[in-house]
Structure formats: structure tokens, C-alpha cells
Amino acid sequence: MTKISSLTDTYTLSNGVKIPIVGFGTWQTPDGEVAKESVKSAIEAGYRHIDTAAAYGNEDSVGEGIKASSIKRDDLFLTTKLWNADHGYEATKKAMDKSLSELGVDYVDLYLIHWPNPEKFRDNWQEVNAETWRAMEELLKAGKTRAIGISNFRQHHMDELLKTANVTPMVNQIFLNPSELQPEVVAYNDAHDILSEAYSPLGTGKIFGVPELKGMAAGYGKTVAQLVLRWSLQHGFLPLPKSVHADRIKENTDIFDFEISDSDMKTIDGLHGLAGEATDPDTANF
């Protein structure tokens, strides 16, 4: 297992790029001062990995938060994502330029296809994904991103993509927490040297209501959030916790001074469905 002792520890992606093992998520973080201040607080708390997306509508404020911090751009790992309406070769390139402009940066560290099968392209998603990925490979070669990947892809989506891809995705960001382990997807990722990133690692807050986790966290002298984030790391995932409260943002970093026992890991693994499950990308209405 990769050494996990601080927020600045890294996993190594398949192309050699280092990615900090915990990221700060900004999904559902309102654009404006809230997003700016939460990103600034996260960086001050020690995060060096920030995750956003065009669809979140807050790229400009995330960029402002980065600028407001005292950390140099090159010392941060920044991810954004291509939204569903912008699939296709030319549209992908335009969307990347727009995201870079919104963020106020020259490059991102990771660019992801947000969903594999948007409603708009449901009749020919395979061909559209192939063209989208061709554009992303060119963006990688041009230095506009240091790594490329996917999000919410299942095995059949990845199988189709790999038929024409010259570069294997380096990351697959999926809904991943004790309530939804997605074992088939994770196994596929592992077999192809694709890092499994965990969005909603706290189950969009629902995880806090699971009695088994409350009791177990108390036994370790930790919060439920700290317990679940540690669980994610011990599985080799990369969690992306999100908060807009500076105290919680800091609290969620205190996950490196304890280890969950094997028996407790198995107990947590058995909590399927208690805090939501992944959206089916082939039937999602967006």
C-alpha cells in the first residue's frame, strides 16, 4: 500500500505524474465568495489538490481561491472536467480553452470526461467518446493538461474507449464510499493501471447517519468523516472530500495518525446501500 502520512503524499499516475492522495472537492459549492473562500481555506489547511468541473459553475471562483492563497500554481494539482454538452472533437478543445480561461490558468493537471453517455449523444456515444478522447490526447500532448481521464465510466464504456485510444485513461473518478464500493469498476481500473478517485467519499453527507460508523469512529477517537476518509485511503482510493466550513475542511485532514483494523475495514465494506448508490450513466437524464 502507498505510504499515507500526509496530504502531500502522492500516487503516481500511469504517465509518471504525481497526484496528491487526497483532493478537495467543490461539487455543489456555490460560485462566488463561498467557493473562493473554501478553496483558499483548503489550501491553507494543507490541501494541494483541488477538484472542480465546468458543470459545477464555479471554475472562476475556484481560480480566485487559488490566486488568493500564498501557494504557487505549480505547487497545486488542479482538476476540471468536460461537461456532457461539449463532447466531440472540436467542442472538447473549445471547452478546455473556456475552462482554462475561467480558472485563470495556463494548464490543468488533470482533465476528465465527466460522464460517458450523455442524453444528448445516447444514440452514438461510442463514436462521440472516441472523438472526444482524440481531442483530449491532443490537449495532453499540447501541455494544456498533464494527465487525462474519465469519470463515471463503467466497464463497457471503458472497453469501447480503449478500442481507439492511443493513451489509456490515467484516472476514473467515480461515486465511491462505504455505501457503494463499485467492485467491478475498481477491479477494471486496477487491471488497467487507472487510479480510482472517490467523489462523494462521505456519501453526500448521508454517511454520518450510519450507526455502525458512529460507534466505530468513537472507538478510534475520530469523526465519522475522518474514519471514512481513512478507509478510502486504505483501499488505495483517492478521496475528494468537500466542505465549505473552514473548521471541517481542517478536521478532514486529520486522518494520518491512525489505522483501521482489517476487521473494521471488512465491517465498513459491508455497509452497501446505506448512504446512496451510484447513478447509472446509461439512464441518467442529462
Short mmCIF file of C-alpha atoms in Angstrom, two decimals:
data_model
loop_
_atom_site.label_atom_id
_atom_site.label_comp_id
_atom_site.label_asym_id
_atom_site.label_seq_id
_atom_site.Cartn_x
_atom_site.Cartn_y
_atom_site.Cartn_z
CA MET A 1 0.00 0.00 0.00
CA THR A 2 1.23 3.51 -0.82
CA LYS A 3 2.65 5.36 2.17
CA ILE A 4 -0.07 7.60 3.59
CA SER A 5 1.28 10.02 6.15
CA SER A 6 0.30 13.49 4.90
CA LEU A 7 -1.76 15.44 2.39
CA THR A 8 1.33 15.97 0.26
CA ASP A 9 1.96 12.25 -0.22
CA THR A 10 1.21 11.20 -3.78
CA TYR A 11 0.08 8.40 -6.02
CA THR A 12 1.90 8.09 -9.35
CA LEU A 13 -0.30 8.04 -12.44
CA SER A 14 0.49 5.75 -15.37
CA ASN A 15 2.34 8.54 -17.19
CA GLY A 16 4.53 9.33 -14.16
CA VAL A 17 2.63 12.41 -12.98
CA LYS A 18 2.36 12.65 -9.19
CA ILE A 19 -1.11 13.32 -7.74
CA PRO A 20 -1.70 14.20 -4.05
CA ILE A 21 -3.54 11.34 -2.32
CA VAL A 22 -6.43 13.48 -1.02
CA GLY A 23 -8.17 16.16 -3.07
CA PHE A 24 -10.51 18.98 -2.10
CA GLY A 25 -13.85 18.65 -3.86
CA THR A 26 -16.02 21.59 -4.93
CA TRP A 27 -19.16 19.86 -6.22
CA GLN A 28 -22.28 21.75 -5.01
CA THR A 29 -20.09 24.57 -3.69
CA PRO A 30 -21.81 27.83 -4.69
CA ASP A 31 -19.97 30.11 -7.11
CA GLY A 32 -18.69 33.37 -5.68
CA GLU A 33 -17.25 34.13 -2.27
CA VAL A 34 -18.21 30.73 -0.81
CA ALA A 35 -16.22 28.78 -3.41
CA LYS A 36 -13.32 31.22 -3.33
CA GLU A 37 -13.00 31.13 0.47
CA SER A 38 -13.43 27.37 0.75
CA VAL A 39 -10.64 26.75 -1.77
CA LYS A 40 -8.41 29.29 -0.02
CA SER A 41 -9.17 27.62 3.35
CA ALA A 42 -8.40 24.19 1.89
CA ILE A 43 -5.02 25.33 0.61
CA GLU A 44 -4.26 26.94 3.97
CA ALA A 45 -5.21 23.65 5.66
CA GLY A 46 -2.63 21.81 3.56
CA TYR A 47 -4.56 20.56 0.54
CA ARG A 48 -2.52 20.68 -2.65
CA HIS A 49 -5.12 19.03 -4.89
CA ILE A 50 -8.28 20.89 -5.96
CA ASP A 51 -11.09 19.29 -7.97
CA THR A 52 -13.74 21.20 -9.94
CA ALA A 53 -15.71 20.86 -13.19
CA ALA A 54 -17.31 23.02 -15.85
CA ALA A 55 -20.70 21.69 -14.72
CA TYR A 56 -20.17 22.93 -11.16
CA GLY A 57 -20.38 26.51 -12.41
CA ASN A 58 -17.64 27.65 -10.05
CA GLU A 59 -14.40 27.41 -12.02
CA ASP A 60 -13.86 31.18 -11.90
CA SER A 61 -14.22 31.27 -8.10
CA VAL A 62 -12.01 28.22 -7.67
CA GLY A 63 -9.39 30.07 -9.68
CA GLU A 64 -9.84 33.14 -7.48
CA GLY A 65 -9.37 30.98 -4.38
CA ILE A 66 -6.12 29.62 -5.78
CA LYS A 67 -4.89 33.14 -6.56
CA ALA A 68 -5.86 34.33 -3.06
CA SER A 69 -3.67 31.65 -1.48
CA SER A 70 0.07 32.00 -0.94
CA ILE A 71 0.83 28.81 -2.89
CA LYS A 72 2.33 28.91 -6.37
CA ARG A 73 0.22 27.44 -9.16
CA ASP A 74 2.87 24.85 -9.96
CA ASP A 75 2.69 23.53 -6.38
CA LEU A 76 -1.01 22.67 -6.78
CA PHE A 77 -2.72 19.82 -8.60
CA LEU A 78 -5.85 21.12 -10.36
CA THR A 79 -8.57 19.01 -11.98
CA THR A 80 -11.53 20.03 -14.09
CA LYS A 81 -13.97 18.12 -16.27
CA LEU A 82 -15.61 18.24 -19.69
CA TRP A 83 -19.38 18.63 -19.49
CA ASN A 84 -21.88 16.50 -21.41
CA ALA A 85 -22.95 19.12 -23.95
CA ASP A 86 -19.35 19.58 -25.10
CA HIS A 87 -18.48 16.07 -26.25
CA GLY A 88 -16.91 15.74 -29.69
CA TYR A 89 -13.53 16.66 -31.14
CA GLU A 90 -13.85 20.42 -31.74
CA ALA A 91 -16.24 21.04 -28.85
CA THR A 92 -13.84 19.38 -26.40
CA LYS A 93 -10.99 21.66 -27.42
CA LYS A 94 -13.18 24.75 -27.10
CA ALA A 95 -14.45 23.60 -23.70
CA MET A 96 -10.91 23.17 -22.42
CA ASP A 97 -9.97 26.68 -23.51
CA LYS A 98 -13.04 28.04 -21.75
CA SER A 99 -12.21 26.18 -18.54
CA LEU A 100 -8.63 27.46 -18.60
CA SER A 101 -9.93 30.99 -19.06
CA GLU A 102 -12.47 30.62 -16.23
CA LEU A 103 -9.84 29.18 -13.89
CA GLY A 104 -7.29 31.80 -14.88
CA VAL A 105 -4.54 29.24 -15.54
CA ASP A 106 -2.43 28.10 -18.50
CA TYR A 107 -2.93 24.39 -17.86
CA VAL A 108 -4.73 21.93 -15.60
CA ASP A 109 -3.11 18.86 -14.12
CA LEU A 110 -5.99 16.52 -14.93
CA TYR A 111 -8.85 16.77 -17.42
CA LEU A 112 -11.71 14.28 -17.22
CA ILE A 113 -14.70 13.31 -19.36
CA HIS A 114 -17.41 13.90 -16.76
CA TRP A 115 -19.96 11.29 -17.96
CA PRO A 116 -19.66 8.52 -20.57
CA ASN A 117 -23.14 8.51 -22.07
CA PRO A 118 -24.87 11.91 -22.05
CA GLU A 119 -28.51 12.01 -23.06
CA LYS A 120 -27.59 14.27 -25.98
CA PHE A 121 -25.35 11.59 -27.53
CA ARG A 122 -27.08 8.43 -26.38
CA ASP A 123 -27.58 7.07 -29.90
CA ASN A 124 -23.89 7.19 -30.79
CA TRP A 125 -21.97 7.68 -27.55
CA GLN A 126 -19.22 5.25 -28.59
CA GLU A 127 -18.21 7.29 -31.65
CA VAL A 128 -18.56 10.60 -29.84
CA ASN A 129 -16.42 9.41 -26.94
CA ALA A 130 -13.74 8.25 -29.38
CA GLU A 131 -13.61 11.72 -30.95
CA THR A 132 -13.69 13.39 -27.55
CA TRP A 133 -10.80 11.26 -26.36
CA ARG A 134 -8.80 12.00 -29.52
CA ALA A 135 -9.11 15.70 -28.66
CA MET A 136 -8.08 15.04 -25.06
CA GLU A 137 -5.00 13.15 -26.20
CA GLU A 138 -4.06 16.20 -28.28
CA LEU A 139 -4.67 18.51 -25.30
CA LEU A 140 -2.32 16.30 -23.29
CA LYS A 141 0.33 16.44 -26.00
CA ALA A 142 -0.06 20.24 -26.24
CA GLY A 143 0.55 20.66 -22.50
CA LYS A 144 -2.86 22.09 -21.69
CA THR A 145 -3.27 19.22 -19.23
CA ARG A 146 -0.67 16.97 -17.60
CA ALA A 147 -2.98 13.95 -17.41
CA ILE A 148 -6.31 12.83 -18.86
CA GLY A 149 -9.01 10.56 -17.54
CA ILE A 150 -12.66 9.75 -17.19
CA SER A 151 -15.44 9.91 -14.64
CA ASN A 152 -18.49 7.70 -14.02
CA PHE A 153 -17.32 5.20 -16.66
CA ARG A 154 -18.35 1.55 -16.28
CA GLN A 155 -16.52 -1.39 -17.85
CA HIS A 156 -18.41 -1.37 -21.16
CA HIS A 157 -17.73 2.34 -21.59
CA MET A 158 -14.02 1.80 -20.98
CA ASP A 159 -13.90 -1.21 -23.30
CA GLU A 160 -15.32 0.93 -26.12
CA LEU A 161 -12.94 3.82 -25.43
CA LEU A 162 -9.88 1.59 -25.43
CA LYS A 163 -10.74 0.28 -28.92
CA THR A 164 -9.48 3.55 -30.44
CA ALA A 165 -7.50 5.21 -27.63
CA ASN A 166 -3.76 5.72 -28.00
CA VAL A 167 -3.48 6.74 -24.34
CA THR A 168 -5.19 4.76 -21.58
CA PRO A 169 -7.10 6.97 -19.11
CA MET A 170 -5.00 7.65 -16.02
CA VAL A 171 -7.92 8.22 -13.64
CA ASN A 172 -11.55 7.15 -13.30
CA GLN A 173 -13.40 9.37 -10.83
CA ILE A 174 -16.47 7.53 -9.50
CA PHE A 175 -19.07 7.61 -6.73
CA LEU A 176 -17.16 5.60 -4.15
CA ASN A 177 -17.77 5.29 -0.41
CA PRO A 178 -18.71 2.60 2.15
CA SER A 179 -22.23 2.57 0.71
CA GLU A 180 -21.05 2.00 -2.87
CA LEU A 181 -17.78 0.13 -3.47
CA GLN A 182 -18.32 -0.48 -7.22
CA PRO A 183 -16.05 -3.57 -7.07
CA GLU A 184 -16.28 -4.42 -10.77
CA VAL A 185 -15.31 -0.91 -11.84
CA VAL A 186 -12.47 -0.69 -9.30
CA ALA A 187 -11.13 -4.09 -10.40
CA TYR A 188 -11.18 -2.96 -14.04
CA ASN A 189 -9.41 0.29 -13.09
CA ASP A 190 -6.74 -1.63 -11.17
CA ALA A 191 -6.19 -4.06 -14.06
CA HIS A 192 -5.57 -1.15 -16.44
CA ASP A 193 -3.43 0.98 -14.07
CA ILE A 194 -6.24 3.53 -13.79
CA LEU A 195 -6.43 5.31 -10.42
CA SER A 196 -9.85 5.16 -8.70
CA GLU A 197 -10.79 8.61 -7.42
CA ALA A 198 -13.66 8.75 -4.93
CA TYR A 199 -16.13 11.59 -5.34
CA SER A 200 -18.76 11.91 -2.62
CA PRO A 201 -16.48 9.88 -0.31
CA LEU A 202 -18.83 10.84 2.55
CA GLY A 203 -21.94 9.78 0.63
CA THR A 204 -23.12 13.40 0.14
CA GLY A 205 -23.45 13.60 3.92
CA LYS A 206 -25.67 10.54 4.33
CA ILE A 207 -22.79 8.54 5.74
CA PHE A 208 -22.99 10.49 9.00
CA GLY A 209 -26.31 8.83 9.84
CA VAL A 210 -24.96 5.25 9.77
CA PRO A 211 -24.91 3.97 13.40
CA GLU A 212 -22.13 1.43 12.81
CA LEU A 213 -19.82 4.19 11.64
CA LYS A 214 -20.64 6.46 14.57
CA GLY A 215 -19.70 3.78 17.10
CA MET A 216 -16.57 2.73 15.24
CA ALA A 217 -15.34 6.32 14.80
CA ALA A 218 -15.76 6.96 18.52
CA GLY A 219 -13.62 3.90 19.21
CA TYR A 220 -10.77 5.42 17.21
CA GLY A 221 -11.29 8.86 18.73
CA LYS A 222 -12.17 10.18 15.29
CA THR A 223 -15.14 11.71 13.48
CA VAL A 224 -17.15 9.64 11.01
CA ALA A 225 -15.67 11.72 8.19
CA GLN A 226 -12.11 11.05 9.34
CA LEU A 227 -12.83 7.33 9.65
CA VAL A 228 -14.36 7.06 6.18
CA LEU A 229 -11.61 9.09 4.51
CA ARG A 230 -9.01 6.85 6.13
CA TRP A 231 -10.96 3.81 4.92
CA SER A 232 -10.81 5.21 1.38
CA LEU A 233 -7.03 5.66 1.57
CA GLN A 234 -6.50 2.17 2.97
CA HIS A 235 -8.33 0.84 -0.08
CA GLY A 236 -5.91 2.75 -2.33
CA PHE A 237 -8.60 5.18 -3.48
CA LEU A 238 -8.13 8.94 -3.76
CA PRO A 239 -10.94 10.64 -1.82
CA LEU A 240 -12.25 14.12 -2.67
CA PRO A 241 -13.96 15.41 0.49
CA LYS A 242 -15.93 18.63 0.19
CA SER A 243 -16.89 21.24 2.77
CA VAL A 244 -17.47 25.00 2.85
CA HIS A 245 -16.66 25.32 6.57
CA ALA A 246 -13.03 26.12 7.44
CA ASP A 247 -13.12 24.06 10.65
CA ARG A 248 -14.47 20.98 8.85
CA ILE A 249 -12.03 21.45 5.98
CA LYS A 250 -9.18 21.35 8.52
CA GLU A 251 -10.76 18.50 10.50
CA ASN A 252 -10.97 16.33 7.39
CA THR A 253 -7.17 16.45 7.05
CA ASP A 254 -6.58 14.76 10.43
CA ILE A 255 -6.54 11.23 9.04
CA PHE A 256 -2.88 10.23 9.16
CA ASP A 257 -2.31 9.29 12.81
CA PHE A 258 -4.36 6.08 12.97
CA GLU A 259 -5.01 2.89 11.03
CA ILE A 260 -8.29 0.99 10.69
CA SER A 261 -8.03 -2.70 11.60
CA ASP A 262 -8.68 -5.40 8.98
CA SER A 263 -11.85 -6.50 10.75
CA ASP A 264 -13.20 -2.95 10.89
CA MET A 265 -12.34 -2.44 7.22
CA LYS A 266 -14.46 -5.51 6.40
CA THR A 267 -17.32 -4.20 8.53
CA ILE A 268 -17.24 -0.87 6.69
CA ASP A 269 -17.09 -2.70 3.35
CA GLY A 270 -20.37 -4.40 4.26
CA LEU A 271 -22.43 -1.23 4.56
CA HIS A 272 -23.61 -1.26 0.94
CA GLY A 273 -26.62 0.89 0.14
CA LEU A 274 -26.86 2.69 3.48
CA ALA A 275 -25.89 6.09 2.04
CA GLY A 276 -26.88 6.04 -1.61
CA GLU A 277 -25.65 4.27 -4.73
CA ALA A 278 -24.06 5.38 -7.99
CA THR A 279 -26.18 6.91 -10.75
CA ASP A 280 -26.47 4.69 -13.83
CA PRO A 281 -24.73 6.71 -16.57
CA ASP A 282 -26.71 4.93 -19.29
CA THR A 283 -30.08 6.09 -17.98
CA ALA A 284 -29.21 9.44 -16.39
CA ASN A 285 -31.41 12.21 -17.85
CA PHE A 286 -28.60 14.70 -18.52
#
